[in-house]
mmCIF file of C-alpha atoms in Angstrom:
data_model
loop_
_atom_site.group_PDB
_atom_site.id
_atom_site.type_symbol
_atom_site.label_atom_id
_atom_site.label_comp_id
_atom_site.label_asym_id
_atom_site.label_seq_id
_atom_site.Cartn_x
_atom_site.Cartn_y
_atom_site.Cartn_z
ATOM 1 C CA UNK J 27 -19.370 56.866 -9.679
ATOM 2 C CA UNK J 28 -21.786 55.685 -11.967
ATOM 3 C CA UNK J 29 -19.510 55.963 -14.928
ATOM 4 C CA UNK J 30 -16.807 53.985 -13.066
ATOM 5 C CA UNK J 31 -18.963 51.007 -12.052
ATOM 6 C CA UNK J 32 -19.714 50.521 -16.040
ATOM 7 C CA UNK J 33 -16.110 50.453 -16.929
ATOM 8 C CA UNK J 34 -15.105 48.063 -14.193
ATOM 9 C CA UNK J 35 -18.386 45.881 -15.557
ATOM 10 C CA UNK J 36 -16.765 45.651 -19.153
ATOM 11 C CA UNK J 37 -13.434 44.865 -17.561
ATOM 12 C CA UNK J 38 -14.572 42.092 -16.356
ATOM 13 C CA UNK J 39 -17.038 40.805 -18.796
ATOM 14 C CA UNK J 40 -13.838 41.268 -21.043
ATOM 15 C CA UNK J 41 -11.750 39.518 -18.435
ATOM 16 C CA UNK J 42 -13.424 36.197 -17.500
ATOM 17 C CA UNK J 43 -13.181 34.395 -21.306
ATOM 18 C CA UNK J 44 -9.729 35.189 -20.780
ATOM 19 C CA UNK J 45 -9.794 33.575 -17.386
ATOM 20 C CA UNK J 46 -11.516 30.729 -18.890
ATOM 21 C CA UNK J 47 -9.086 29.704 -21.355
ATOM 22 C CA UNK J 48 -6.344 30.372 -19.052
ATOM 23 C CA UNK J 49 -7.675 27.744 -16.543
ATOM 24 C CA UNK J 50 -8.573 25.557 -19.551
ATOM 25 C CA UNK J 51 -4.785 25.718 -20.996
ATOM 26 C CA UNK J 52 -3.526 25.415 -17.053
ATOM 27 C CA UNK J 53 -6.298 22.287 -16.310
ATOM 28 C CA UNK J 54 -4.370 18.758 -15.469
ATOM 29 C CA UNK J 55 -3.671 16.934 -18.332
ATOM 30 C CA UNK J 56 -6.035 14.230 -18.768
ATOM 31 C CA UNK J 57 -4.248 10.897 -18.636
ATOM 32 C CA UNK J 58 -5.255 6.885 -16.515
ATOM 33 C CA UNK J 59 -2.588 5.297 -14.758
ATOM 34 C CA UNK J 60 -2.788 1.351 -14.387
ATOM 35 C CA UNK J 61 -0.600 -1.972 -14.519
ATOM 36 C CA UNK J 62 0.032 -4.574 -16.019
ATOM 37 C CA UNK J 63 -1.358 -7.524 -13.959
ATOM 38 C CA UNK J 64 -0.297 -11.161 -13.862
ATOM 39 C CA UNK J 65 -1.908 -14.264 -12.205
ATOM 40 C CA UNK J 66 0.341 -15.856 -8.886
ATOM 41 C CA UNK J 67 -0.473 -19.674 -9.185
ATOM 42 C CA UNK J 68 -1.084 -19.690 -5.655
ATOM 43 C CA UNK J 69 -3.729 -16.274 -6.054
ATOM 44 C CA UNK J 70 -5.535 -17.659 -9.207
ATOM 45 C CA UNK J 71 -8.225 -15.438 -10.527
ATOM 46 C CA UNK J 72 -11.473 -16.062 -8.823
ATOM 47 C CA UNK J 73 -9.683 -16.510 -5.757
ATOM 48 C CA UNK J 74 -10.265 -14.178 -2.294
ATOM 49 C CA UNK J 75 -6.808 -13.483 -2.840
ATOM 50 C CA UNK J 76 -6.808 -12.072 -6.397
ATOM 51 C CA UNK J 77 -9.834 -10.112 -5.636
ATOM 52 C CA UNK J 78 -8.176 -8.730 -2.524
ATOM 53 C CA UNK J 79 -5.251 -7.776 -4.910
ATOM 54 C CA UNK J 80 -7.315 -5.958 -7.626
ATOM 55 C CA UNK J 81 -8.253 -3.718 -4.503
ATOM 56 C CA UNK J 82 -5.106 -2.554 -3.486
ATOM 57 C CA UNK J 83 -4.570 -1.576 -6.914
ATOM 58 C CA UNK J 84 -7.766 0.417 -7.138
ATOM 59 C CA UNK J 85 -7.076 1.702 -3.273
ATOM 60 C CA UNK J 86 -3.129 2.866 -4.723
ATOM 61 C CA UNK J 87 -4.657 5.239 -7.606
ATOM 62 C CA UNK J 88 -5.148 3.404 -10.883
ATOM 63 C CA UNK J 89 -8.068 3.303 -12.391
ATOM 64 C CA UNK J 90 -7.153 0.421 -15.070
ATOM 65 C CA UNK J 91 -5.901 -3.032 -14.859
ATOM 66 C CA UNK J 92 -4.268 -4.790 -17.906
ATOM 67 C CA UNK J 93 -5.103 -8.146 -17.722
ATOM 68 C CA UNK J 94 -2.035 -10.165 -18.974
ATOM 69 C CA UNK J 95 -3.133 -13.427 -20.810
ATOM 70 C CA UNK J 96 -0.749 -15.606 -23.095
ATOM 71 C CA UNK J 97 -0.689 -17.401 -26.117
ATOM 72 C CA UNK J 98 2.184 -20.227 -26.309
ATOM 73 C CA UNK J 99 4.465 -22.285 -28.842
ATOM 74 C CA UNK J 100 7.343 -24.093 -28.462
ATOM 75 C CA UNK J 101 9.502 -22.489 -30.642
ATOM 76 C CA UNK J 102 10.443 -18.613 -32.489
ATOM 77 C CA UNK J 103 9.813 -20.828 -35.444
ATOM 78 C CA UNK J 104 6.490 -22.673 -35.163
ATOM 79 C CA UNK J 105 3.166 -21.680 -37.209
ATOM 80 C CA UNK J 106 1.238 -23.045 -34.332
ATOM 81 C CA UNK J 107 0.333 -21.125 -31.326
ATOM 82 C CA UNK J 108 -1.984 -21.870 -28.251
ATOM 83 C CA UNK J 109 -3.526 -20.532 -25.281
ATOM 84 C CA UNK J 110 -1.265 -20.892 -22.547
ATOM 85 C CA UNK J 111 -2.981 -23.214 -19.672
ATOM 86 C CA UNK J 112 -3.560 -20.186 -17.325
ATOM 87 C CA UNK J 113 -5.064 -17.920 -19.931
ATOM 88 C CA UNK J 114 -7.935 -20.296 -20.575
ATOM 89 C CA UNK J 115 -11.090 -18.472 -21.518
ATOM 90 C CA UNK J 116 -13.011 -19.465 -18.185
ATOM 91 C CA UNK J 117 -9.416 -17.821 -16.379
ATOM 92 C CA UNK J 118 -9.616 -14.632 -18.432
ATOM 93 C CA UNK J 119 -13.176 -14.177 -17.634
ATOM 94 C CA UNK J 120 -12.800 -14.755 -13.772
ATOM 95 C CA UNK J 121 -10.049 -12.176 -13.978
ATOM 96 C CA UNK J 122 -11.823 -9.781 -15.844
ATOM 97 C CA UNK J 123 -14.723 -10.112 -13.155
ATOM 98 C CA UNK J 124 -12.251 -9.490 -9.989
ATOM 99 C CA UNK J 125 -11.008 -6.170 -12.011
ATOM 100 C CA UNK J 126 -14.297 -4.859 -12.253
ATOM 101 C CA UNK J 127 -15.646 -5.743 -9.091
ATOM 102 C CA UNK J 128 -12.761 -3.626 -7.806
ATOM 103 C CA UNK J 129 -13.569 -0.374 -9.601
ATOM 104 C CA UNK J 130 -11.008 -0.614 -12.216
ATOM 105 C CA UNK J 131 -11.207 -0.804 -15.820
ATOM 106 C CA UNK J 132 -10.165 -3.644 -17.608
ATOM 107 C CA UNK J 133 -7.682 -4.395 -20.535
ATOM 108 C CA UNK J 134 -7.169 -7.732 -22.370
ATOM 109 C CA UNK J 135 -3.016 -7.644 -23.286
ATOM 110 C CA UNK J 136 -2.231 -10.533 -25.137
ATOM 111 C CA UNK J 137 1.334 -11.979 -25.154
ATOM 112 C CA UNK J 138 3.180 -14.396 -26.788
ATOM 113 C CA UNK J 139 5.130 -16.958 -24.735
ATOM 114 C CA UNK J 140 8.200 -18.779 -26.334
ATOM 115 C CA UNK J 141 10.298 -20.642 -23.869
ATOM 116 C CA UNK J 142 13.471 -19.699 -23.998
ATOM 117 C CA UNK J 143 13.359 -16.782 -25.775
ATOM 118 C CA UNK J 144 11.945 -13.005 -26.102
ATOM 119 C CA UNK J 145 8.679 -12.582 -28.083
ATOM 120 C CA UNK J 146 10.185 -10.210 -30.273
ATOM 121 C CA UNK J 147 12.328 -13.580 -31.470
ATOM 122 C CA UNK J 148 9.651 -14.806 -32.903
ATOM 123 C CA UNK J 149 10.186 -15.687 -36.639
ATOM 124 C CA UNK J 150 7.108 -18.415 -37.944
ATOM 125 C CA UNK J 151 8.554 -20.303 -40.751
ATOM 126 C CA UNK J 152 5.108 -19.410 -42.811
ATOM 127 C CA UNK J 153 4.233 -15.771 -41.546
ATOM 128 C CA UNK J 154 0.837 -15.990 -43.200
ATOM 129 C CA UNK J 155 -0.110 -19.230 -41.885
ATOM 130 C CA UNK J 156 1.222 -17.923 -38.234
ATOM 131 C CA UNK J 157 -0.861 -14.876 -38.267
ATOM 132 C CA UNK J 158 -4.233 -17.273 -39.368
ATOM 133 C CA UNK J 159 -3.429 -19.728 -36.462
ATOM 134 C CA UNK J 160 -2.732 -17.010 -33.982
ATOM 135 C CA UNK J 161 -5.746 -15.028 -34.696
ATOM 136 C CA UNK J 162 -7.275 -18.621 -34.308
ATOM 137 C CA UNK J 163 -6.040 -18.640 -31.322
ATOM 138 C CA UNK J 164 -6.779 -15.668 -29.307
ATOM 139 C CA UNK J 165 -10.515 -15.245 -30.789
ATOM 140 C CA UNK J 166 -12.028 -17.276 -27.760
ATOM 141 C CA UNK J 167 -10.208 -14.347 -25.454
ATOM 142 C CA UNK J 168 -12.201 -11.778 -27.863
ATOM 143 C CA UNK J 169 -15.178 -13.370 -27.531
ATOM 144 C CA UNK J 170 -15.174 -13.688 -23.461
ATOM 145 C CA UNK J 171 -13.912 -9.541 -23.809
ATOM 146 C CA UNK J 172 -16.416 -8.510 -25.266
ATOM 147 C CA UNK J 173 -19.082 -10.330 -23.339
ATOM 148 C CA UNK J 174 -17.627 -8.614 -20.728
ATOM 149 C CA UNK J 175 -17.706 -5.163 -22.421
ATOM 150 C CA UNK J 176 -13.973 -5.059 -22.197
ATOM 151 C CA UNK J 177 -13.184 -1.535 -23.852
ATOM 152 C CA UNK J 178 -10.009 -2.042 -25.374
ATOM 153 C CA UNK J 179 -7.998 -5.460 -26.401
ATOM 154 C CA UNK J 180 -4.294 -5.170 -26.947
ATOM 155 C CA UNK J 181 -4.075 -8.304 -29.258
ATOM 156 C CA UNK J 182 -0.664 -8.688 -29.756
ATOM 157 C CA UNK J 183 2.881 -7.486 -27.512
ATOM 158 C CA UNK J 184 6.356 -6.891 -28.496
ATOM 159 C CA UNK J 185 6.212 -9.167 -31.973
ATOM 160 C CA UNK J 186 9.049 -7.524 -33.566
ATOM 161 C CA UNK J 187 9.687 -10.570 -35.666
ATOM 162 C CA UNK J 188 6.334 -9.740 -37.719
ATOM 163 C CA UNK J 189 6.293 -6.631 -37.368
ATOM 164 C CA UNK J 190 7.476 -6.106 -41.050
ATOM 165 C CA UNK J 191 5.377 -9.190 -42.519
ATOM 166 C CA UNK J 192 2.379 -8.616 -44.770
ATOM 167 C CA UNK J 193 -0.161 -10.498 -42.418
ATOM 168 C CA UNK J 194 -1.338 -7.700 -40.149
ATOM 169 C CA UNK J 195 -4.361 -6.149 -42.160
ATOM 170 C CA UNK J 196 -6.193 -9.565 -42.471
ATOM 171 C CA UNK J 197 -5.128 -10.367 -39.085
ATOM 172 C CA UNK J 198 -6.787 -7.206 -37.794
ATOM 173 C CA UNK J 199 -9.646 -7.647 -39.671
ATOM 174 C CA UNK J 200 -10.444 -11.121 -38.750
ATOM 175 C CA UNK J 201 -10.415 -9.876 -35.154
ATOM 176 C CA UNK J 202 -12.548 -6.827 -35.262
ATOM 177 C CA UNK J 203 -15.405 -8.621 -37.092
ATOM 178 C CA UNK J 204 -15.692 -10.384 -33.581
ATOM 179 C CA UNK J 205 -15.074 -7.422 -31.458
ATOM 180 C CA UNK J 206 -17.127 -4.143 -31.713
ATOM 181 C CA UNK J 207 -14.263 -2.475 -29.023
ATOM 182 C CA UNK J 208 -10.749 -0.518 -29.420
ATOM 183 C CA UNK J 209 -7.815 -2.541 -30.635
ATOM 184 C CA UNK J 210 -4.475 -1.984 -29.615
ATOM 185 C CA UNK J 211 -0.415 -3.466 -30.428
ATOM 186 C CA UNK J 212 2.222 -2.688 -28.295
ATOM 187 C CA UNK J 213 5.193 -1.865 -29.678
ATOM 188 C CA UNK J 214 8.419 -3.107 -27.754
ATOM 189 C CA UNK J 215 9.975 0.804 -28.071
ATOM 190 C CA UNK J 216 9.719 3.911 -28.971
ATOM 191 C CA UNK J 217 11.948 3.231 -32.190
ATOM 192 C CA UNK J 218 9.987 0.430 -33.018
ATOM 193 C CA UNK J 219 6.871 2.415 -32.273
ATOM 194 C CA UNK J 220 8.298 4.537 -35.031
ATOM 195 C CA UNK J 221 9.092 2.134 -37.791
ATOM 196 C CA UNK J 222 5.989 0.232 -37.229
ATOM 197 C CA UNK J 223 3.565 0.817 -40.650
ATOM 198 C CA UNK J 224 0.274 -0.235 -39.423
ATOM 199 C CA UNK J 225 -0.660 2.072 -36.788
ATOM 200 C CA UNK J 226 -3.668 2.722 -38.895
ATOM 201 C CA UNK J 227 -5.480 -0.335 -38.057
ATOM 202 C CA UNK J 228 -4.979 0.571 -34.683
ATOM 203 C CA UNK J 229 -7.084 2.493 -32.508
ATOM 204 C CA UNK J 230 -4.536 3.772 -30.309
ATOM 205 C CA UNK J 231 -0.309 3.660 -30.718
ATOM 206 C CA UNK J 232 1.096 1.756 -27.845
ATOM 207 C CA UNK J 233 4.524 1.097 -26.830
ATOM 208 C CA UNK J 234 6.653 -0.461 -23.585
ATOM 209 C CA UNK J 235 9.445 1.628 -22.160
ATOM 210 C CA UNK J 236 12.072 0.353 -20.764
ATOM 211 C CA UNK J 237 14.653 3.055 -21.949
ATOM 212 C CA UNK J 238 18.385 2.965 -20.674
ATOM 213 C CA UNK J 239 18.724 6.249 -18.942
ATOM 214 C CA UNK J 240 22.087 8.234 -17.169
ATOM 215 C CA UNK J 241 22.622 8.286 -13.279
ATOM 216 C CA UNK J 242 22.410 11.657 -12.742
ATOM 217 C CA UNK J 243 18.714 13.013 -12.566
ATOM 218 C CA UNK J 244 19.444 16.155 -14.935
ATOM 219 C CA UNK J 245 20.622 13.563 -17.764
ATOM 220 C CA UNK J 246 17.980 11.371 -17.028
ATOM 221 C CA UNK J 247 15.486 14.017 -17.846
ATOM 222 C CA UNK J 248 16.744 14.837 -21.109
ATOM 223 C CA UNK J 249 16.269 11.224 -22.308
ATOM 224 C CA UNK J 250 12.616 11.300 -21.128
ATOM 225 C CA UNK J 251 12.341 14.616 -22.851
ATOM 226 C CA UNK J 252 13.678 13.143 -25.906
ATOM 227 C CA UNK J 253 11.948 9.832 -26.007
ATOM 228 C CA UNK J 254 8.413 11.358 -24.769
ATOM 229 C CA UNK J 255 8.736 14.171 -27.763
ATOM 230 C CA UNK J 256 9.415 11.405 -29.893
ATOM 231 C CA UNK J 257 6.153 9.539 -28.924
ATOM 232 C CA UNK J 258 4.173 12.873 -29.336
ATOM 233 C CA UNK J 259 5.497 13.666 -33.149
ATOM 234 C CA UNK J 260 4.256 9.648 -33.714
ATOM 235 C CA UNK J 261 0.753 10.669 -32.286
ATOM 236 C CA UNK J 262 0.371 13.386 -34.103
ATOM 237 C CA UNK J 263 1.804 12.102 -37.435
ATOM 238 C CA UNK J 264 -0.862 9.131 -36.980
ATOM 239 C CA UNK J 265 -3.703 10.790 -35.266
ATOM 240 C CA UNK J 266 -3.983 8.443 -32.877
ATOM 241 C CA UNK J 267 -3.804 8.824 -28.603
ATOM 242 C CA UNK J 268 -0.570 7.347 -27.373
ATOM 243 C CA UNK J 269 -0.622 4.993 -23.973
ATOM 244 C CA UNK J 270 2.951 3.466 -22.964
ATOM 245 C CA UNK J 271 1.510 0.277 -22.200
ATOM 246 C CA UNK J 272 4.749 -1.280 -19.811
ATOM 247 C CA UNK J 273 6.347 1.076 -18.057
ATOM 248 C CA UNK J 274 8.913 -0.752 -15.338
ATOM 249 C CA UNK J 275 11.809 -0.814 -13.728
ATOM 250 C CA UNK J 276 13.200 -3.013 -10.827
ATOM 251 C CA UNK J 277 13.598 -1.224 -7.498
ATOM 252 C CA UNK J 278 17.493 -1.989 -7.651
ATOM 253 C CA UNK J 279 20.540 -0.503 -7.754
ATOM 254 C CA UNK J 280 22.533 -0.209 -11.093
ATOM 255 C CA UNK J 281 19.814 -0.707 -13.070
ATOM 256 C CA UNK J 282 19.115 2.303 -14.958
ATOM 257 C CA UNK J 283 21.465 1.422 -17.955
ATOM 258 C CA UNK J 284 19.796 -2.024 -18.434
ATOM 259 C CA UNK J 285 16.270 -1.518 -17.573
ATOM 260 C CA UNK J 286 14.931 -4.507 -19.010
ATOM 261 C CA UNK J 287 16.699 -7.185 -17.319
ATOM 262 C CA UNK J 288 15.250 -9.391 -15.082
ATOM 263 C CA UNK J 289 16.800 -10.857 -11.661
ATOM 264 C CA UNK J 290 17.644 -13.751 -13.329
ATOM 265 C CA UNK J 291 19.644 -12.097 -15.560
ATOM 266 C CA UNK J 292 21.200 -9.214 -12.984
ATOM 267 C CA UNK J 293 21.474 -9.753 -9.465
ATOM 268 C CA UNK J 294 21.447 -6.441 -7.690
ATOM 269 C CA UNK J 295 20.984 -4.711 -4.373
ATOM 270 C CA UNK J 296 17.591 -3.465 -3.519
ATOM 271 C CA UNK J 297 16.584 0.458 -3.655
ATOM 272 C CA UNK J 298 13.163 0.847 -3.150
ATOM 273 C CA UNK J 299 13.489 5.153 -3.848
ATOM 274 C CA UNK J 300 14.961 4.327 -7.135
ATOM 275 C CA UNK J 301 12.042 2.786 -8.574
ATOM 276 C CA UNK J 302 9.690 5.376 -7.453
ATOM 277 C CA UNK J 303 11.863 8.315 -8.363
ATOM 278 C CA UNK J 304 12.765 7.439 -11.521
ATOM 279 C CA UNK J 305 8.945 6.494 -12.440
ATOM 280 C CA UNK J 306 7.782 9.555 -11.274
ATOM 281 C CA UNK J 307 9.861 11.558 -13.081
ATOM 282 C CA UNK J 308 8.970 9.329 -16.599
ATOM 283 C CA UNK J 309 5.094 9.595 -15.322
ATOM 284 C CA UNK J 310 5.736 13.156 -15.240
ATOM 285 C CA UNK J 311 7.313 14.014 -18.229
ATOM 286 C CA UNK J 312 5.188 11.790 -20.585
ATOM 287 C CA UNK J 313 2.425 13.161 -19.276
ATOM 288 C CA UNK J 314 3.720 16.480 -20.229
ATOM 289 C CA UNK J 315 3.954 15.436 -23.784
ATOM 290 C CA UNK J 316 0.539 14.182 -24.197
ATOM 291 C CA UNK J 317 0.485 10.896 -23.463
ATOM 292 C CA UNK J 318 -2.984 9.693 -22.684
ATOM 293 C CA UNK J 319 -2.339 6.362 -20.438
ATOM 294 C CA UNK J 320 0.724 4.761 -18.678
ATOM 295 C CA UNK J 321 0.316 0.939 -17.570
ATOM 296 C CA UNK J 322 3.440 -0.167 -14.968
ATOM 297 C CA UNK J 323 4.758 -3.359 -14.945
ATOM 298 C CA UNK J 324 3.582 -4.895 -13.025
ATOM 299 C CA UNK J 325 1.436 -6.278 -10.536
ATOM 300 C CA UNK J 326 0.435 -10.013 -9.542
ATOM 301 C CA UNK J 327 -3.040 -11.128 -8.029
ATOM 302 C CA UNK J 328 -0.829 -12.209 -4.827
ATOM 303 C CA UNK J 329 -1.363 -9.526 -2.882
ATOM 304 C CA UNK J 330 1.635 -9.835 -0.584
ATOM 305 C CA UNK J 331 4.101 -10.026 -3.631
ATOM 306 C CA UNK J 332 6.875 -7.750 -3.672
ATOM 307 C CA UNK J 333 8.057 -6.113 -0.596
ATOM 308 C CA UNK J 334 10.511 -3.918 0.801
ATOM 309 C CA UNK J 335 13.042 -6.965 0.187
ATOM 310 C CA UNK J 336 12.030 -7.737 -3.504
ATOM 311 C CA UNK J 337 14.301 -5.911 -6.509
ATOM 312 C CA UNK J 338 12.007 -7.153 -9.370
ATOM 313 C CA UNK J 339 9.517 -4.904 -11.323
ATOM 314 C CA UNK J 340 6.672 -5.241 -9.151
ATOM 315 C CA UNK J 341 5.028 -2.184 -7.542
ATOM 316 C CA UNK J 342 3.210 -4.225 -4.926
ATOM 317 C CA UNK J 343 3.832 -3.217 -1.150
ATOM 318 C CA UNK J 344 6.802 -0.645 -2.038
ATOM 319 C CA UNK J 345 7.130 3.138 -2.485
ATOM 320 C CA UNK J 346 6.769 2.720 -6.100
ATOM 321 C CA UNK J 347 3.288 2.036 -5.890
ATOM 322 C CA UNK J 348 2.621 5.851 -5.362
ATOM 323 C CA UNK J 349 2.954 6.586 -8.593
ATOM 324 C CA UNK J 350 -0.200 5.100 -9.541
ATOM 325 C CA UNK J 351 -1.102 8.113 -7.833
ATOM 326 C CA UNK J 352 -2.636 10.927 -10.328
#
């Protein structure tokens, strides 16, 4: 009997590292879900209203909050960009307040606004001069970030009309000697994700997703497959983490093979399942391929936006919002 209990001892002394690894290889992957977040004008930051908002977030599972701010000028070609009138350093800072006084963590995304026209579009007659003024521009948002002891700034969005010019290293630099934190560009795509060159004055590869994808659920998955392997290989061939930074799509039908258009632009019927089906499944799968953060667009600091009647990106007061859920 004796002889027996020893053996079974070694079994399982030579048992539970096995266990161990086996529950570390089977563990969750570790991963934040958030949204992008935009100000209502009549729910200004500051305001009961926004404050209320930022807690539904927190209350519908994410645990960060990209604060969307904007630069502006008039034109794809001007060398002259400003803050946009709602993204005035004593706005950002009230916003950043409500976000942490919910619980969440905040993000500074910075975009550029050109009426009219796409950011990407943007094409500065003097690409040197553009990238002095615009990092001109957004330093006051730095500064209130990191008196705030904002983490992580994503200082520029979607600029694939620079994306090729030779600006971006003093650009960076000129920013991080104000701001000790993590820097971050988002990428419009994944294919843009991969032909962008500068990913190592990043801290972290970022990219929105907004991917055409088949009806049919079993072709749908493939193309997540595909795309999220895609985003993995760029990870690893930089050695950065990889967030997708917008993740949306409207809660309408025929949507799926234009996921990027807006209402104006495609007037469709609502279906509330198809935005949280379809988000869950890209939630899934990404997550799957190691990517560390996913930020939906979006969310608005009106906290009755959205609705059971809305077919826009929003989250807000719809099934989609569960998959903010981890």
């Amino acid at each position: 009997m004796g002889t027996r209990k020893v053996k079974w001892a070694w079994l399982l002394l030579l048992l539970v590292p096995v266990l161990v690894v086996a529950l570390f290889l089977l563990r969750p992957a570790s991963y934040w879900t958030g949204a992008n977040v935009k100000m209502s004008a009549d729910a200004p930051w500051g305001s009961p209203a926004a404050r209320e908002s930022m807690a539904r977030l927190a209350h519908a599972g994410a645990s960060v909050a990209m604060q969307v701010a904007f630069a502006w000028q008039p034109t794809p070609e001007s060398d002259t960009p400003v803050l946009g009138a709602d993204s005035q350093p004593d706005v950002v800072r009230a916003g950043l307040k409500d976000i942490k006084a919910a619980g969440l963590e905040p993000i500074l995304k910075i975009h550029l606004w050109i009426p009219w026209h796409w950011a990407g579009q943007v094409a500065p007659a003097h690409p040197a001069l553009w990238f002095r003024n615009y990092a001109r521009t957004i330093l006051p948002l730095v500064a209130v970030a990191r008196e705030e002891g904002v983490a992580t700034i994503v200082i520029a969005t979607e600029l694939r009309g620079v994306e090729k010019a030779e600006g971006w290293p003093d650009f960076v630099k000129t920013i991080r000697a104000a701001y000790p934190g993590h820097l971050a560009y988002d990428a419009d795509n994944p294919e843009q994700a991969e032909a962008f060159q500068h990913w190592d004055l990043f801290d972290v590869i970022t990219t929105s997703l907004y991917t055409a994808l088949p009806d049919d659920r079993p072709g749908r998955l493939r193309v997540m497959r595909d795309t999220a392997g895609h985003l993995r290989a760029l990870g690893q061939r930089w050695q950065r983490p990889v967030w997708v930074a917008e993740l949306g799509l409207r809660s309408g039908q025929g949507v799926l093979s234009r996921p990027w258009m807006s209402p104006e632009e495609l007037k469709v019927p609502v279906d509330l399942n198809i935005q949280r089906d379809v988000l869950e499944d890209w939630r899934t799968v990404l997550v799957r391929h190691g990517v560390r953060g996913i930020s939906f667009w979006c969310w608005y600091t009106d906290p009755r936006a959205g609705g059971p009647d809305d077919s826009d990106f929003t989250l807000q007061n719809k099934p989609g919002e569960a998959v903010l859920k981890k």
